[in-house]
CSV table of C-alpha atoms in Angstrom, one decimal:
chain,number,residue,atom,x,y,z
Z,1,UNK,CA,-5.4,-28.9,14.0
Z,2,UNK,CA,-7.8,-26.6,12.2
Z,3,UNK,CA,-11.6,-26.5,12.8
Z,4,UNK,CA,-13.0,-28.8,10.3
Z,5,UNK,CA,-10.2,-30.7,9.7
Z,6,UNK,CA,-10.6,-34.5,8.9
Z,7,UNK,CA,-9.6,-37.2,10.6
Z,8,UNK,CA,-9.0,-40.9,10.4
Z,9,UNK,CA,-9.4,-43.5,13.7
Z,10,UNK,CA,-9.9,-47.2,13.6
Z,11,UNK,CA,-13.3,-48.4,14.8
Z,12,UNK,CA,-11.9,-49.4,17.7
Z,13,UNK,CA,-11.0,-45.3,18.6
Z,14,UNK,CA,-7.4,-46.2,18.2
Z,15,UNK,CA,-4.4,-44.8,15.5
Z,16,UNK,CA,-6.2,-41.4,15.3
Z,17,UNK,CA,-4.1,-39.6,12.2
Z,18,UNK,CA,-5.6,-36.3,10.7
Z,19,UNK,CA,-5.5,-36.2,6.8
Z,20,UNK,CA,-6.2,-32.4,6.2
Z,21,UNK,CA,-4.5,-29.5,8.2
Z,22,UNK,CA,-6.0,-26.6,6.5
Z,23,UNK,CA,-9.2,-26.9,7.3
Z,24,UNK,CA,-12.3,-28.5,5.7
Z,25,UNK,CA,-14.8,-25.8,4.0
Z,26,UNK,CA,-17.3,-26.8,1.0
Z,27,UNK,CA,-17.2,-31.0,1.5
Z,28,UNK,CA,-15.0,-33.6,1.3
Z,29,UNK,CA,-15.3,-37.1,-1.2
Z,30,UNK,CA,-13.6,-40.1,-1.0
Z,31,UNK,CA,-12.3,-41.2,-4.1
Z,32,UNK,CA,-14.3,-44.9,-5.6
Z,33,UNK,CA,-11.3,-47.0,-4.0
Z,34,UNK,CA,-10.9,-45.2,-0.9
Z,35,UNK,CA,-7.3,-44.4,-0.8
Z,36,UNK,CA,-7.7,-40.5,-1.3
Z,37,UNK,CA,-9.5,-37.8,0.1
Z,38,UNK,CA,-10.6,-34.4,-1.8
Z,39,UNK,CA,-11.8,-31.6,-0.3
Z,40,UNK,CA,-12.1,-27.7,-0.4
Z,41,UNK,CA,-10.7,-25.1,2.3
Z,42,UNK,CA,-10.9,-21.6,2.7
Z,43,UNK,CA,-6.9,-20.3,2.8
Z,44,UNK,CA,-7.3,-16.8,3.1
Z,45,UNK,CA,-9.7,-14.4,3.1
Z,46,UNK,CA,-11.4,-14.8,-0.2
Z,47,UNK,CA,-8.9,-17.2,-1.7
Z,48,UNK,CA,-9.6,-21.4,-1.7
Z,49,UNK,CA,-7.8,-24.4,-3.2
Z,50,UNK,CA,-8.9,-27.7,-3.6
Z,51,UNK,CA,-6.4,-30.8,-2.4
Z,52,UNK,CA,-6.4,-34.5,-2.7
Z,53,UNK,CA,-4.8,-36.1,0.1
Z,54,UNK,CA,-3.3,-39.8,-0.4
Z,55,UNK,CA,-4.4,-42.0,2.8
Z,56,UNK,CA,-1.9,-44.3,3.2
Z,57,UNK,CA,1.3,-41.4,2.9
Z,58,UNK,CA,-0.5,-38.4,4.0
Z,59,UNK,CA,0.9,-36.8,1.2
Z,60,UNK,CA,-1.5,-33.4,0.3
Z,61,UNK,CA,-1.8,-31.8,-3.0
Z,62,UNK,CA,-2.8,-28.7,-4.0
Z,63,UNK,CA,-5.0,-29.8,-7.4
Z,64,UNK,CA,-7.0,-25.9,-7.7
Z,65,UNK,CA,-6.5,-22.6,-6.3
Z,66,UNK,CA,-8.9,-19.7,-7.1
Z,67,UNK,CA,-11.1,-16.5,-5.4
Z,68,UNK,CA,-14.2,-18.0,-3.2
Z,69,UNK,CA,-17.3,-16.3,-4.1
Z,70,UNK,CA,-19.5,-16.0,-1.1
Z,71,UNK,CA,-23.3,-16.3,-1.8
Z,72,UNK,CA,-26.1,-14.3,-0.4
């Protein structure tokens, strides 16, 4: 697991299952009906993509990829 990374568990602490392996950098949404998450994560230095991950397979997809612009 990465640092960041988001995870799923019952309310009950049971059936832990992580959706997103790459790390979470820059916020995560849950789409209106809940049945996919999208989020933003640093790959490699100074590169990024954004995902959507489907809940109920697990299946990621990469939906952006791009240079991350750090601020300051």
């Amino acid at each position: 697991a990465s640092i960041g990374d988001v995870w799923l568990v019952k309310p009950d602490g049971r059936g832990a299952r992580r959706l997103t392996s790459t790390g979470v950098f820059g916020g995560w949404s849950w789409s209106h009906d809940s049945r996919s998450l999208t989020y933003a994560s640093i790959l490699s230095r100074g590169q990024g993509a954004a995902f959507v991950v489907d809940v109920a397979s697990g299946r990621t997809r990469t939906i952006a990829t791009g240079n991350v612009v750090s601020e300051g």
